Structures are given as structure tokens and as C-alpha cells.
PDB file of C-alpha atoms in Angstrom:
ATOM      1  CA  UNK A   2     -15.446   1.080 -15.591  1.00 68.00           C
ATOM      2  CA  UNK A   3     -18.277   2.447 -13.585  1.00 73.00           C
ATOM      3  CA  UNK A   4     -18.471   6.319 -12.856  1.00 77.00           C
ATOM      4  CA  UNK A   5     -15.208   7.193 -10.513  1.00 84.00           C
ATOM      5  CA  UNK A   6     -16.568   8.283  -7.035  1.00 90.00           C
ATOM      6  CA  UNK A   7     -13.594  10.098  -5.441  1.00 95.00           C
ATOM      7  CA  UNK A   8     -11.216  11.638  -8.034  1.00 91.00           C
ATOM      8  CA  UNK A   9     -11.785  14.883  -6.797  1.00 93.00           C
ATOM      9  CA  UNK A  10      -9.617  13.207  -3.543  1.00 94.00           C
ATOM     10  CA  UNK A  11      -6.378  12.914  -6.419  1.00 93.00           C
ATOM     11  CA  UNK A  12      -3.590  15.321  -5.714  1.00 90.00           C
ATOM     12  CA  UNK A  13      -4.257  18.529  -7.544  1.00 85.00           C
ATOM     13  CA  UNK A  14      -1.785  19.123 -10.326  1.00 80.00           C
ATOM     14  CA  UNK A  15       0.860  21.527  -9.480  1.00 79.00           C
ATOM     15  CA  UNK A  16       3.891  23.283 -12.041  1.00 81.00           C
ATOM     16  CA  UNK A  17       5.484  24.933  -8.617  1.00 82.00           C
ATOM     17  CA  UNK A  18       6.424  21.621  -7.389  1.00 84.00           C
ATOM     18  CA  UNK A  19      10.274  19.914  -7.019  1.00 84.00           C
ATOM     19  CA  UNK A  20      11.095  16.430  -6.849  1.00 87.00           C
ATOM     20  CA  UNK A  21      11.009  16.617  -2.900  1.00 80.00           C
ATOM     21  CA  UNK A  22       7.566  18.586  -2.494  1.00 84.00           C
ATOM     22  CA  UNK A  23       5.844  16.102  -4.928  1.00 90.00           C
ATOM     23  CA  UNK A  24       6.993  13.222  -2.130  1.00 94.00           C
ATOM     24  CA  UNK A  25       9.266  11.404  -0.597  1.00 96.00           C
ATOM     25  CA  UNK A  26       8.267   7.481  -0.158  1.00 97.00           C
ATOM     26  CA  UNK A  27      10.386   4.877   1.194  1.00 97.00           C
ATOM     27  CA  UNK A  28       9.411   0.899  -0.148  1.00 97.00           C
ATOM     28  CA  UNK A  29      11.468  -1.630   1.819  1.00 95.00           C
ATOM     29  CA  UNK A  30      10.724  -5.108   0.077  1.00 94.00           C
ATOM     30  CA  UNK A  31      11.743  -7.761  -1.799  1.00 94.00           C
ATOM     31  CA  UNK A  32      13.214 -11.360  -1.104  1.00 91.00           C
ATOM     32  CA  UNK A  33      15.126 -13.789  -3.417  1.00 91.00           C
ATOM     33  CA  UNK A  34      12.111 -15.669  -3.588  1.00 92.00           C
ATOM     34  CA  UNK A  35      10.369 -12.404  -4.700  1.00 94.00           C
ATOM     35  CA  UNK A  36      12.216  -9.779  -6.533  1.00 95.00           C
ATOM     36  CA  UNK A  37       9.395  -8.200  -8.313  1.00 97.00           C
ATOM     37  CA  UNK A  38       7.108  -7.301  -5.975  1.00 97.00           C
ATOM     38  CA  UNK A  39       9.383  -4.510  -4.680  1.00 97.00           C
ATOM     39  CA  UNK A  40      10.163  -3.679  -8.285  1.00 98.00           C
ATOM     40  CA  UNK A  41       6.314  -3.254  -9.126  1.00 98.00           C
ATOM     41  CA  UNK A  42       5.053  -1.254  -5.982  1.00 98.00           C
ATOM     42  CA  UNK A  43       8.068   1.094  -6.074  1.00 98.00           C
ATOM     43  CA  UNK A  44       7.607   1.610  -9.899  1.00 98.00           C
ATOM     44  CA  UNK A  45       3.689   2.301  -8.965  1.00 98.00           C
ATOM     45  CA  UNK A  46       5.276   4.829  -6.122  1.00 98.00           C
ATOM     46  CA  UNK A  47       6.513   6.851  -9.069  1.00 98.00           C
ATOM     47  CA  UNK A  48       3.936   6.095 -11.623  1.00 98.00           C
ATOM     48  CA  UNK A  49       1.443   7.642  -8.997  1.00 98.00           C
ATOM     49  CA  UNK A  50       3.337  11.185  -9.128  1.00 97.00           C
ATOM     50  CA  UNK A  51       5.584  10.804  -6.060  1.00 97.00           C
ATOM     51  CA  UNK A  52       8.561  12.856  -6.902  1.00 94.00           C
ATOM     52  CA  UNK A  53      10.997  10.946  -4.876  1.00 96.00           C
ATOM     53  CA  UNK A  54      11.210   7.217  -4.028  1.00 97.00           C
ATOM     54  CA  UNK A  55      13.479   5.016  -2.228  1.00 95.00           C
ATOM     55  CA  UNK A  56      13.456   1.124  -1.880  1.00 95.00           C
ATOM     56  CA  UNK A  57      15.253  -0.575   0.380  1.00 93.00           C
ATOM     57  CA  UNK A  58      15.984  -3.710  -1.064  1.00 92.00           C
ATOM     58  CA  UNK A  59      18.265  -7.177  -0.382  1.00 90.00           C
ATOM     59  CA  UNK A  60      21.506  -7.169  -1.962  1.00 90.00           C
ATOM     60  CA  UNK A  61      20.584 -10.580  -3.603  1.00 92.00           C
ATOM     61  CA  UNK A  62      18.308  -8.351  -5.959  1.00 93.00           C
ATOM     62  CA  UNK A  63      19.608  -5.199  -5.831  1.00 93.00           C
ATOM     63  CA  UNK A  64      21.405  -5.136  -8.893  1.00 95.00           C
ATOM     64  CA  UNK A  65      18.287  -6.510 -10.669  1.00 96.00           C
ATOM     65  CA  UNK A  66      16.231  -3.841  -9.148  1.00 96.00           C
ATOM     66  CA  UNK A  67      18.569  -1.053 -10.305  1.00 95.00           C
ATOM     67  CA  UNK A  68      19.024  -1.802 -13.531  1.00 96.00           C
ATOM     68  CA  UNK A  69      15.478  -2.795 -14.526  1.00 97.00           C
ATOM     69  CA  UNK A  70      14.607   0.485 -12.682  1.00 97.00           C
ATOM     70  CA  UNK A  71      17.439   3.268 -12.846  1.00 96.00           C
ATOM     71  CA  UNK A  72      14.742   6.113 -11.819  1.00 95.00           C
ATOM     72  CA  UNK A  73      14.386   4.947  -8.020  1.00 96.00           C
ATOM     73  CA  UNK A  74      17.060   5.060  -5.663  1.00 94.00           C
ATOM     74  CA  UNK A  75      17.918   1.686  -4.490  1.00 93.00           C
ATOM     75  CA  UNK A  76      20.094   0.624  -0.990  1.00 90.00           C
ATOM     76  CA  UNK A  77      21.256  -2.462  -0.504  1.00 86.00           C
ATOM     77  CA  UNK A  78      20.122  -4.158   3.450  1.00 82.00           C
ATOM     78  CA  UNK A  79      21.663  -7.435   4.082  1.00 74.00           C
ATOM     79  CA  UNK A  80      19.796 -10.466   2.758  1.00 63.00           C
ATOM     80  CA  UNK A  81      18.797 -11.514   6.605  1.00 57.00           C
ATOM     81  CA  UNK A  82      17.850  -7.458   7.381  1.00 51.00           C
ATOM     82  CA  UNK A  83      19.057  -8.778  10.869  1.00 48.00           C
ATOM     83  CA  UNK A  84      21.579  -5.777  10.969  1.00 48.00           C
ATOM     84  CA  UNK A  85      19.354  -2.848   9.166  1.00 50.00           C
ATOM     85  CA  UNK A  86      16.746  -3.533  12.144  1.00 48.00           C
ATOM     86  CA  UNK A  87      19.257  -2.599  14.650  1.00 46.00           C
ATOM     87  CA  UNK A  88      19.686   0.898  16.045  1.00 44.00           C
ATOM     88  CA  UNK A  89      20.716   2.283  13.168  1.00 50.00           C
ATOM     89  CA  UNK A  90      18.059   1.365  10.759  1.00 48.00           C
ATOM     90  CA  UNK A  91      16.018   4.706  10.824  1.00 49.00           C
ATOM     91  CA  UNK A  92      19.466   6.525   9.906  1.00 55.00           C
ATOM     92  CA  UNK A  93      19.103   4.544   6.584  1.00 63.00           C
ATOM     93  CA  UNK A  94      15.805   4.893   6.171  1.00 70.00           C
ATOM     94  CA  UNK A  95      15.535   8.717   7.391  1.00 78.00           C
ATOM     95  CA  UNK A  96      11.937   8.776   8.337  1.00 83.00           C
ATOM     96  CA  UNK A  97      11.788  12.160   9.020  1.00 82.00           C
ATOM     97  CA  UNK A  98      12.187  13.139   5.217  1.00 87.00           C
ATOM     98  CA  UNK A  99       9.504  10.474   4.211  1.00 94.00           C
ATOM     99  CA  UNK A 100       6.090  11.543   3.681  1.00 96.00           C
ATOM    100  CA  UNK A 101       5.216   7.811   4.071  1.00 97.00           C
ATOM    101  CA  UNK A 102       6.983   4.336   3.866  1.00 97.00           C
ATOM    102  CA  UNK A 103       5.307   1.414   2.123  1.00 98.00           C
ATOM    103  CA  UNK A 104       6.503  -1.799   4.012  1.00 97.00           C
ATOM    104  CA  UNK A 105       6.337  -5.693   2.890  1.00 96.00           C
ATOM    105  CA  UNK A 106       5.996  -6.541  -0.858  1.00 97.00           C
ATOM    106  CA  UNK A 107       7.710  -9.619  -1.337  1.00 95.00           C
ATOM    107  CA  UNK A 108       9.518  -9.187   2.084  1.00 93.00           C
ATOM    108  CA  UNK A 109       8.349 -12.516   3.183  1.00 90.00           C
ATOM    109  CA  UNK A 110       7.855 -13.168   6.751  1.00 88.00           C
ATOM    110  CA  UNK A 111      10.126 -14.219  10.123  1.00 87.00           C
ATOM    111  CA  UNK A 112      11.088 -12.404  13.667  1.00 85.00           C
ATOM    112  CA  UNK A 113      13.338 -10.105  12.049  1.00 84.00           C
ATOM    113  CA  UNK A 114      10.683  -8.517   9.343  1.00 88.00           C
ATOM    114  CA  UNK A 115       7.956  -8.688  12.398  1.00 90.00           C
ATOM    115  CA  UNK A 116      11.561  -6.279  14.597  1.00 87.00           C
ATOM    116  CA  UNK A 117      11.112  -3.742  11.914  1.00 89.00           C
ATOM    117  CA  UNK A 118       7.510  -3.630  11.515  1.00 93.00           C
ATOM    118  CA  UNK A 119       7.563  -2.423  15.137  1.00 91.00           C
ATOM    119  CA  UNK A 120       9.517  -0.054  14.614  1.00 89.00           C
ATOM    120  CA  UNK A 121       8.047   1.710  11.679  1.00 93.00           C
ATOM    121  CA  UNK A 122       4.693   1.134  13.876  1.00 94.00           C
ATOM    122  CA  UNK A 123       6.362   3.146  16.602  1.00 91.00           C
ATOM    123  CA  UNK A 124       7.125   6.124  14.242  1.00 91.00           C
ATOM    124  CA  UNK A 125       5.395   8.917  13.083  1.00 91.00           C
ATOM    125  CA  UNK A 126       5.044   8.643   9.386  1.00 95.00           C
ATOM    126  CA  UNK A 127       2.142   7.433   7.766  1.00 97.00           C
ATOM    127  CA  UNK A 128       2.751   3.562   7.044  1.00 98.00           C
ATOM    128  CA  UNK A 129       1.371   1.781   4.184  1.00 98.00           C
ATOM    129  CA  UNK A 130       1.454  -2.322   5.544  1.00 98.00           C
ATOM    130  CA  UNK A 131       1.272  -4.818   2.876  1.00 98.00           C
ATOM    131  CA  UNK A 132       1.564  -8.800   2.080  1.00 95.00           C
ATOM    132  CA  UNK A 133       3.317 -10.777   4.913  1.00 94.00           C
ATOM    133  CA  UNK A 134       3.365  -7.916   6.881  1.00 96.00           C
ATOM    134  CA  UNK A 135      -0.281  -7.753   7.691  1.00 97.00           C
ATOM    135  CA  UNK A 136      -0.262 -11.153   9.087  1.00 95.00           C
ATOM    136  CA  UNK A 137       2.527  -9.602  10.948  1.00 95.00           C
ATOM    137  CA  UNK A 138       0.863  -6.784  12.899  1.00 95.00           C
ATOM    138  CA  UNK A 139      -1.693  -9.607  14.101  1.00 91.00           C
ATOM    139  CA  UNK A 140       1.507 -11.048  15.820  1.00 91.00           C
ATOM    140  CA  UNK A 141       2.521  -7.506  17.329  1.00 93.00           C
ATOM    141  CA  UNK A 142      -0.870  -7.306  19.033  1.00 91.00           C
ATOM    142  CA  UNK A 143      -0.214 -10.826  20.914  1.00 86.00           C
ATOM    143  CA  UNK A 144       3.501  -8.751  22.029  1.00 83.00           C
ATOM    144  CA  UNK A 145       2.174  -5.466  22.614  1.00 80.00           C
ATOM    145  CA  UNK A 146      -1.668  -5.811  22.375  1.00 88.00           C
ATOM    146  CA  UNK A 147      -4.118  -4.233  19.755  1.00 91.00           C
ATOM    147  CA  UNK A 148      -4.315  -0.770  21.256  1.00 91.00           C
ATOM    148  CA  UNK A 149      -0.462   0.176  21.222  1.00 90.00           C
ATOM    149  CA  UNK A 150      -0.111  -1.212  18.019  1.00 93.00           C
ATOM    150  CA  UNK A 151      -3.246   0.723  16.298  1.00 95.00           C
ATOM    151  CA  UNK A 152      -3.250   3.779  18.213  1.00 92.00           C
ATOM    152  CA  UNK A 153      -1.642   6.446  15.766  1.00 91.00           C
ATOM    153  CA  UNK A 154      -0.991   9.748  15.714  1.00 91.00           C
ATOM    154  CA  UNK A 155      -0.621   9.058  11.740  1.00 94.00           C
ATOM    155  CA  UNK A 156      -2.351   7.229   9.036  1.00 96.00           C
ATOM    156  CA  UNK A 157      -1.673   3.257   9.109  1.00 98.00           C
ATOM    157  CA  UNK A 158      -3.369   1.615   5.957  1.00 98.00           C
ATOM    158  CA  UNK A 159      -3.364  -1.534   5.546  1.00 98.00           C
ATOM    159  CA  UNK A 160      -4.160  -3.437   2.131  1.00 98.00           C
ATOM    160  CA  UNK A 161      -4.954  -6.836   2.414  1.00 98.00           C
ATOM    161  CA  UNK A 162      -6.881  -9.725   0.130  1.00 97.00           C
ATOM    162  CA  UNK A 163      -9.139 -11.843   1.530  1.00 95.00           C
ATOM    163  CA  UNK A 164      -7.225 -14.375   2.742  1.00 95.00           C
ATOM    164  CA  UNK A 165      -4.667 -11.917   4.667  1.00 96.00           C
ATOM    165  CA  UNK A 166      -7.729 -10.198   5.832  1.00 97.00           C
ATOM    166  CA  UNK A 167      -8.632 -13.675   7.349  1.00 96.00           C
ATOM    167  CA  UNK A 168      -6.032 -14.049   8.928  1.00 94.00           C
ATOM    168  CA  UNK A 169      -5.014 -10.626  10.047  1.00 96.00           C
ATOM    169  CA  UNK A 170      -8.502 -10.659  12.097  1.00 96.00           C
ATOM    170  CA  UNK A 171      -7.839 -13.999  13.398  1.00 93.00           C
ATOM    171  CA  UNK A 172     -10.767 -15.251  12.013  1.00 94.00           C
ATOM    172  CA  UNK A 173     -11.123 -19.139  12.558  1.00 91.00           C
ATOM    173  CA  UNK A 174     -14.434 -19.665  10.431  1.00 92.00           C
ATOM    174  CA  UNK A 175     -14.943 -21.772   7.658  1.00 91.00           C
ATOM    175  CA  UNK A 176     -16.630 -18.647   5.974  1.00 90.00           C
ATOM    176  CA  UNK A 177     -14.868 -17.753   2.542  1.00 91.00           C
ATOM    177  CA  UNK A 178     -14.182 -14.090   2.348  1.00 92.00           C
ATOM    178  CA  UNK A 179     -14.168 -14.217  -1.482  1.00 90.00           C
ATOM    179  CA  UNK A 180     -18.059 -15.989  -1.470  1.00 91.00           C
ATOM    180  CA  UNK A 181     -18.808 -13.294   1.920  1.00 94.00           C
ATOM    181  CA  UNK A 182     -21.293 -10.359   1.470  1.00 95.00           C
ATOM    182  CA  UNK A 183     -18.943  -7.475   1.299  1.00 95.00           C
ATOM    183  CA  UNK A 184     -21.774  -5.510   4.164  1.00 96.00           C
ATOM    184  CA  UNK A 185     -20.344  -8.314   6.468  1.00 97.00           C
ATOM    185  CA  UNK A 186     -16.875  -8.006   5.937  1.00 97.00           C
ATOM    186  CA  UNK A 187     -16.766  -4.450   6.455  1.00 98.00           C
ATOM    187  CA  UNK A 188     -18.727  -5.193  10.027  1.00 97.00           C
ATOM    188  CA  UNK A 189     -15.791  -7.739  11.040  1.00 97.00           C
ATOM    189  CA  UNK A 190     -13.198  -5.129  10.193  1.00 98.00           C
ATOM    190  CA  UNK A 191     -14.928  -2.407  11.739  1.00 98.00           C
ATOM    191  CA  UNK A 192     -15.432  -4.496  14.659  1.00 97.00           C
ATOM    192  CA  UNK A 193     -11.959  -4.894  15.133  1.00 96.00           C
ATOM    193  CA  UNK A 194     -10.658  -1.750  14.535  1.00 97.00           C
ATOM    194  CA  UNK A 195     -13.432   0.015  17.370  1.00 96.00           C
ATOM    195  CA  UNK A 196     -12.332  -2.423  19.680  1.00 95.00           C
ATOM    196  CA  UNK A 197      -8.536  -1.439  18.845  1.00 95.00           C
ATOM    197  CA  UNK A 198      -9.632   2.304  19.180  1.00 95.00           C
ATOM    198  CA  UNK A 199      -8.286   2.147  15.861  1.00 96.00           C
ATOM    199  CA  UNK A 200      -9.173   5.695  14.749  1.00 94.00           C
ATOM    200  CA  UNK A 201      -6.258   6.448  11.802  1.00 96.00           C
ATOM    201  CA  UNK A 202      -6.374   3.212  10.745  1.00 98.00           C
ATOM    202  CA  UNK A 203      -7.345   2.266   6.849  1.00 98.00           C
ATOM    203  CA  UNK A 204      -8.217  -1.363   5.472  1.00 98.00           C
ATOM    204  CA  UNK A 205      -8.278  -1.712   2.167  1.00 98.00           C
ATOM    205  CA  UNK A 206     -10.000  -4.659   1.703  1.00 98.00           C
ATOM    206  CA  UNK A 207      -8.958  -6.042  -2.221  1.00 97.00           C
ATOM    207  CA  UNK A 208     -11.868  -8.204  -4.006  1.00 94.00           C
ATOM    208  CA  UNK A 209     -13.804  -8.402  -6.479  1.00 91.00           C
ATOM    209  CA  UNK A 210     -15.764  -5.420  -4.734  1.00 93.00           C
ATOM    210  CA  UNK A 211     -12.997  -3.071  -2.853  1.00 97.00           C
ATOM    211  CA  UNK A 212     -14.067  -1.604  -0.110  1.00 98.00           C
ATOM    212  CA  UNK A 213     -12.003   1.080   1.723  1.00 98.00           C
ATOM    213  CA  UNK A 214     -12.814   0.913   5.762  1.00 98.00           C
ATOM    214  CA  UNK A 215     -12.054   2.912   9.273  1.00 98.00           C
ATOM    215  CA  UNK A 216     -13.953   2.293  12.111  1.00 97.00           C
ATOM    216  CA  UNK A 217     -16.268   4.445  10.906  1.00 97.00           C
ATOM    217  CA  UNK A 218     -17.001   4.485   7.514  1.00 98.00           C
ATOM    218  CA  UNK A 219     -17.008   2.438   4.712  1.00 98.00           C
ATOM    219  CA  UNK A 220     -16.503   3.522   0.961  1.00 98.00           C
ATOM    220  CA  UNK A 221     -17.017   1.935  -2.088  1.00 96.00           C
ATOM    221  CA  UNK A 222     -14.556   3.372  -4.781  1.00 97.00           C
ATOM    222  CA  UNK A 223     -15.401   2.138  -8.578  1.00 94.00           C
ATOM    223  CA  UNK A 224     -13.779  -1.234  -9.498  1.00 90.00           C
ATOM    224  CA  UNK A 225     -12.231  -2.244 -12.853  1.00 83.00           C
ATOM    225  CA  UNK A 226     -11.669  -5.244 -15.280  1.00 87.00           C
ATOM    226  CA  UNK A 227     -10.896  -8.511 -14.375  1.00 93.00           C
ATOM    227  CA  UNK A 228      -7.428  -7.950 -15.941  1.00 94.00           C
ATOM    228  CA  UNK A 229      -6.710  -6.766 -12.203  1.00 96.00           C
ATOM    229  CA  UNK A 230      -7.046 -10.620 -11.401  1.00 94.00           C
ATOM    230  CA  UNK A 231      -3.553 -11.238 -11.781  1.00 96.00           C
ATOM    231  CA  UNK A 232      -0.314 -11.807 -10.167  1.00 96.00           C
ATOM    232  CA  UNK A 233       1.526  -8.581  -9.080  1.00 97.00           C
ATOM    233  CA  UNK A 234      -1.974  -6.200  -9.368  1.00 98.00           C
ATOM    234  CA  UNK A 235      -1.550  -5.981  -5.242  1.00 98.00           C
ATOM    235  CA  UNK A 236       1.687  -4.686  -5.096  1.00 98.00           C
ATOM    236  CA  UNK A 237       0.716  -2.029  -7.460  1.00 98.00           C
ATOM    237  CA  UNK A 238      -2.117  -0.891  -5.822  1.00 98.00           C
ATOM    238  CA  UNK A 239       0.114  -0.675  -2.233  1.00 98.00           C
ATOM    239  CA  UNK A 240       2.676   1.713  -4.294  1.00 98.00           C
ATOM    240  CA  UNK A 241      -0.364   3.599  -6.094  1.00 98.00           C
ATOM    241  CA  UNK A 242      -1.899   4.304  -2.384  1.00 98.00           C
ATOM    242  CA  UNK A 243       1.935   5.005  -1.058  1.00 98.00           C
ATOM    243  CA  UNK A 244       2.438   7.638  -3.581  1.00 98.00           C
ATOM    244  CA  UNK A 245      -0.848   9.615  -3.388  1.00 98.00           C
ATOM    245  CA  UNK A 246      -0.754   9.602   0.208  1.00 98.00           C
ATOM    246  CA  UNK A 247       2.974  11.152  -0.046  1.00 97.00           C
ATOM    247  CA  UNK A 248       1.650  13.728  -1.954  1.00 97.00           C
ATOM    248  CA  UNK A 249      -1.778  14.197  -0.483  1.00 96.00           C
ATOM    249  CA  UNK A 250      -0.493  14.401   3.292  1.00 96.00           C
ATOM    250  CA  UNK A 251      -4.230  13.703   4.614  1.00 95.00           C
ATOM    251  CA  UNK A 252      -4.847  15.180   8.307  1.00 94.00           C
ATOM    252  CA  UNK A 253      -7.981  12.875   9.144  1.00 96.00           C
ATOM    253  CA  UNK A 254      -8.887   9.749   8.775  1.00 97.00           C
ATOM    254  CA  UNK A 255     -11.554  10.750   6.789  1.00 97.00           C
ATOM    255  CA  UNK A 256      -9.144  12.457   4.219  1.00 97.00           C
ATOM    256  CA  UNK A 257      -6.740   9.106   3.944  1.00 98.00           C
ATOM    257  CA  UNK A 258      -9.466   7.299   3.256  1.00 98.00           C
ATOM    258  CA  UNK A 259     -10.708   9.345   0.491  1.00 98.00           C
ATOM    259  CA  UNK A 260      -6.934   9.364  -0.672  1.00 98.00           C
ATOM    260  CA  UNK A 261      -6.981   5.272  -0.539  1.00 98.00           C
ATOM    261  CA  UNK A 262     -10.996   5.224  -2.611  1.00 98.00           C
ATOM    262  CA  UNK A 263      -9.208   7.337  -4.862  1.00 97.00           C
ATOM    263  CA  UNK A 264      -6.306   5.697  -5.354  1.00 98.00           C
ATOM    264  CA  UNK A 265      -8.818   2.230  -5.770  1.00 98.00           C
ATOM    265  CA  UNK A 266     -10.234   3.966  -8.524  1.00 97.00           C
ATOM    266  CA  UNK A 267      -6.919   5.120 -10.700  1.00 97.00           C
ATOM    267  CA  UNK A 268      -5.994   1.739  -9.986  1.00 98.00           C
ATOM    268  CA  UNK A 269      -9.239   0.046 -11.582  1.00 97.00           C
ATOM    269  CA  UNK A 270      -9.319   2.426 -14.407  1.00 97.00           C
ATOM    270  CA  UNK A 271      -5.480   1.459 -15.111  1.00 98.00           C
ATOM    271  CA  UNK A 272      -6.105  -1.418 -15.651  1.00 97.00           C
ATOM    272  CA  UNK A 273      -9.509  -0.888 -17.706  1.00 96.00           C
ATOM    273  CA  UNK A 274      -6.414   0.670 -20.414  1.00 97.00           C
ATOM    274  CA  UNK A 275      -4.150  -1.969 -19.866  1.00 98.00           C
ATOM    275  CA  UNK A 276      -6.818  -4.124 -21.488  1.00 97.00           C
ATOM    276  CA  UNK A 277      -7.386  -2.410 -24.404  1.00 96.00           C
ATOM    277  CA  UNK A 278      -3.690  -2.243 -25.087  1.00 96.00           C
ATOM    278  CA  UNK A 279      -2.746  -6.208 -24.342  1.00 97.00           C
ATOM    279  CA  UNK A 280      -6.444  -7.836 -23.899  1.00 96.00           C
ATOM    280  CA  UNK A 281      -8.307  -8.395 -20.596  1.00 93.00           C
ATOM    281  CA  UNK A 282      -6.090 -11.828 -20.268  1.00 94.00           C
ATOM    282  CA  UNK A 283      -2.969 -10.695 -21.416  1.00 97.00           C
ATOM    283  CA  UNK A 284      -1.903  -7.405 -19.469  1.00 97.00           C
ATOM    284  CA  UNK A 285       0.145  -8.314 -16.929  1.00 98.00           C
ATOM    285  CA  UNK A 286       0.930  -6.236 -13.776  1.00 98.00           C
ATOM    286  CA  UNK A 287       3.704  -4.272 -14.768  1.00 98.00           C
ATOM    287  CA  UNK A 288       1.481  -3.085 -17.963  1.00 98.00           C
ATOM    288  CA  UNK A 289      -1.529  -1.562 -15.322  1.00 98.00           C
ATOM    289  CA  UNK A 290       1.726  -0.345 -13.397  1.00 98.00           C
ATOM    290  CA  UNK A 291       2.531   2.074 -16.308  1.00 98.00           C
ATOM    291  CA  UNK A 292      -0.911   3.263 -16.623  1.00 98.00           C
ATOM    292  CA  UNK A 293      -1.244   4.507 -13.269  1.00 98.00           C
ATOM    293  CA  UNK A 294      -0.106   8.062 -14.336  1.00 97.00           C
ATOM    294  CA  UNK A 295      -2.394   8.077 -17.728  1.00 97.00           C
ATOM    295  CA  UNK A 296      -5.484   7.095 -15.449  1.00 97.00           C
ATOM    296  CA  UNK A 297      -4.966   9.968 -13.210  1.00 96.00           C
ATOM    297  CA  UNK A 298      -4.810  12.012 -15.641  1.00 95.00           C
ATOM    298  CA  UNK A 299      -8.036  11.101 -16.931  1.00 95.00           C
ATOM    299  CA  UNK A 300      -9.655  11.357 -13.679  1.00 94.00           C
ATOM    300  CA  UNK A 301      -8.473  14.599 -13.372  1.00 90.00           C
ATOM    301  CA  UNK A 302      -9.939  15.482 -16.926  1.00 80.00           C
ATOM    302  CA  UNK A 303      -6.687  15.880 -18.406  1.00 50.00           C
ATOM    303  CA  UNK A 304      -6.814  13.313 -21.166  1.00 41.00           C
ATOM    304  CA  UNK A 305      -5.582  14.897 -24.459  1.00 40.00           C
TER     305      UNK A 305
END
């Protein structure tokens, strides 16, 4: 891996911490069609340091999801989530104790996912978007239009590959982002986000060269391995950011996107000791997912 750039931006270790100061994080995801993609990013929540983490999950998985992961509080939301988007969803989701909510692995997409994106738009706590639901908030700026839906009080990140990135700037080219100089992406996205007056607004842009982007700044945080090029690798990355924002609590832009290169970088470097324990081809997501913890501690300097 090459040298880490922002590890200093890593949560400072802490022994006068509870469960509740380390973070509270709130992952709603999952379909039939894709159980584990909850199950990895809320496992990466935790792996991250985040003290406290809550998926909201379907009750077609929910069983599956507590007992491969007895740690993280699970609640059931009916397969449709047409009733949890009513008026009472924020009751179950209690977004005032939340220090941030990661929202879409594995959700899938249709009107009632797009309902509840709104609403955790709306809302004050930082939002970590993800999978379907980036294509999503291109959809809420037809309803509402690109300045309500980007102008935040609180950090929005959203962490898309290059074809959601394609699509979530509407992009109609022939161009393929993964062949793109990365200088070129990062104007497109800062493009869009100046004309959104998109000022606490994060894209993390996942490829072969990450780049973490605001309408202001771009940063290049150190990549990893090519055992990251693998199914489920996203997902972990969303709960890795999720859980070191919780615990962060960034006040600028500037600051969550530090957080975000940061969490890039912990990220890489997991999966840089994934390899050596099950080969660059054969670690699989879940194996970088429990080395999110021993990677921060190395970039803190901690390794025994």
C-alpha cells in the first residue's frame, strides 16, 4: 500500500468512552434479493469502532441477519417498507440519537425506498447514501430540484462506483468512467455539486483511483490491492465511512472529507491484510470487513 495520507483524520483512541459516546449509527438495508449487503456494511459500522449500531432490516432476512450477527441490534420493517415510511418511521429509527444513518445497501430501488430517502434528506443527521439510493437522489432533484435536495445543514456523502456516478450525474456520454482520467471526473462532480450549492456534500468516487470530492476540493487518499475488486468491498467501505463519521462528528466539510480520505485509506490497507491472510484472489469481502479495526490500528501506530 502506498504511504497513508490522512490517518491523522482517524478518531483518536479514547479509554473514557461508553458504547453510546463511541456512536450511534443506524444502517437500513437489505432485500431478499440481497441479504448481505446490509449484513457487511453494518458489520463494517462496528468493525470501524462505532460503539452502537442499528440496522433496520426486512423481516424476510431478519432472522438471518441476527443470527449471523448477534452484536448489532436488528428491527424488523415490513418487506414492502411501505408502512415504516409513514409518519411514524423516524420514531423507529430515532434520528435524534444517531450520530449518522447509512441508507441503501442491498435496499434495491422503487417509490417507496426513493419516500424514505426524502425523508432522511430532510433531517438533520449526517447521511451516508449508498447503492440504489444514489440513483435515487438524482430522481429527488427532478421532484424537488438539486438545491433543496443538496443544501444541508449536515454532512451528505455519497459513495458511488462509476457506473452509479454515471448515472447519478445524468451523464448521457458514451465516455467510460472506469477508462476516464480521474482529473475529469472530479471536474464533472464538482460541476454538479457548485451548481447544486452543494457545500456539505461528499462524493466518494470508488475506482481503481478513489478520489474523495466537495465542490471544492479534491483528495486523493492511498488505494490498496486489487483484492478490493470484489463483490461486497462497497458495502464495506459505506459502513467503514458510517462509523468514523459517527465517531468523528466533523463540523466542515473540509473535516468530513478528511474523515471519508481516511476512512478510503483503512479501507485499502484492510484489504492489503486480507491478502496476505487468504491471497489477493481469495479474500472475500467479509474477510477485509474484519480487518477494518486491525488497519486502524496500524494507522494509528498501534500495531503490536
Amino acid at each position: 500500500m502506498e504511504l497513508a495520507r490522512y490517518s491523522n483524520f482517524l478518531p483518536q483512541n479514547n479509554p473514557h468512552v461508553h458504547k453510546y459516546s463511541r456512536g450511534r449509527v443506524a444502517v437500513i438495508g437489505g432485500s431478499g434479493k440481497y441479504p448481505g449487503a446490509v449484513m457487511l456494511a453494518s458489520k463494517a459500522v462496528a468493525r470501524a469502532g462505532a460503539g452502537y449500531v442499528t440496522a433496520f432490516v426486512p423481516i424476510c432476512i431478519r432472522t438471518i441477519f441476527q443470527s449471523s450477527l448477534p452484536e448489532i441490534v436488528s428491527v424488523p420493517i415490513p418487506n414492502n417498507t411501505e408502512s415504516f415510511i409513514g409518519k411514524n418511521a423516524f420514531e423507529f429509527i430515532s434520528l435524534e440519537k444517531q450520530h449518522c444513518v447509512l441508507y441503501g445497501p442491498g435496499v434495491g430501488s422503487g417509490k417507496t425506498q426513493t419516500k424514505l430517502l426524502k425523508k432522511l434528506v430532510n433531517a438533520d443527521t449526517p447521511l451516508v447514501v449508498d447503492a440504489d439510493m444514489i440513483e435515487a437522489l438524482a430522481s429527488l432533484e427532478d421532484i424537488n430540484g438539486a438545491k433543496s435536495v443538496y443544501g444541508r445543514t449536515t454532512p451528505l456523502i455519497i459513495t458511488p462506483h462509476h457506473g452509479e456516478l454515471k448515472k447519478w450525474l445524468r451523464d448521457n456520454r458514451e465516455d467510460d468512467y472506469n477508462k476516464l482520467d480521474p482529473s475529469l471526473i472530479a471536474f464533472r462532480v464538482q460541476g454538479k455539486l457548485k451548481a447544486a450549492e452543494a457545500n456539505n456534500v461528499v462524493v466518494v468516487a470508488k475506482g481503481e483511483k478513489t478520489q474523495v470530492i466537495t465542490s471544492t476540493s479534491v483528495l486523493n487518499p492511498a488505494g490498496g490491492t486489487d483484492t478490493l475488486a470484489t463483490a461486497g468491498t462497497g458495502d464495506v467501505l459505506a459502513g467503514t465511512i458510517a462509523g468514523l463519521i459517527a465517531q468523528s462528528r466533523p463540523t466542515s466539510v473540509s473535516e468530513t472529507a478528511n474523515v471519508c480520505a481516511a476512512a478510503v485509506e483503512a479501507h485499502a490497507l484492510a484489504g492489503e491484510i486480507a491478502s496476505k491472510q487468504f491471497g489477493r484472489r481469495g479474500a472475500m469481502a467479509n474477510n477485509v470487513c474484519d480487518c477494518i479495526g486491525l488497519a486502524i490500528d496500524q494507522l494509528h501506530g498501534k500495531e503490536e
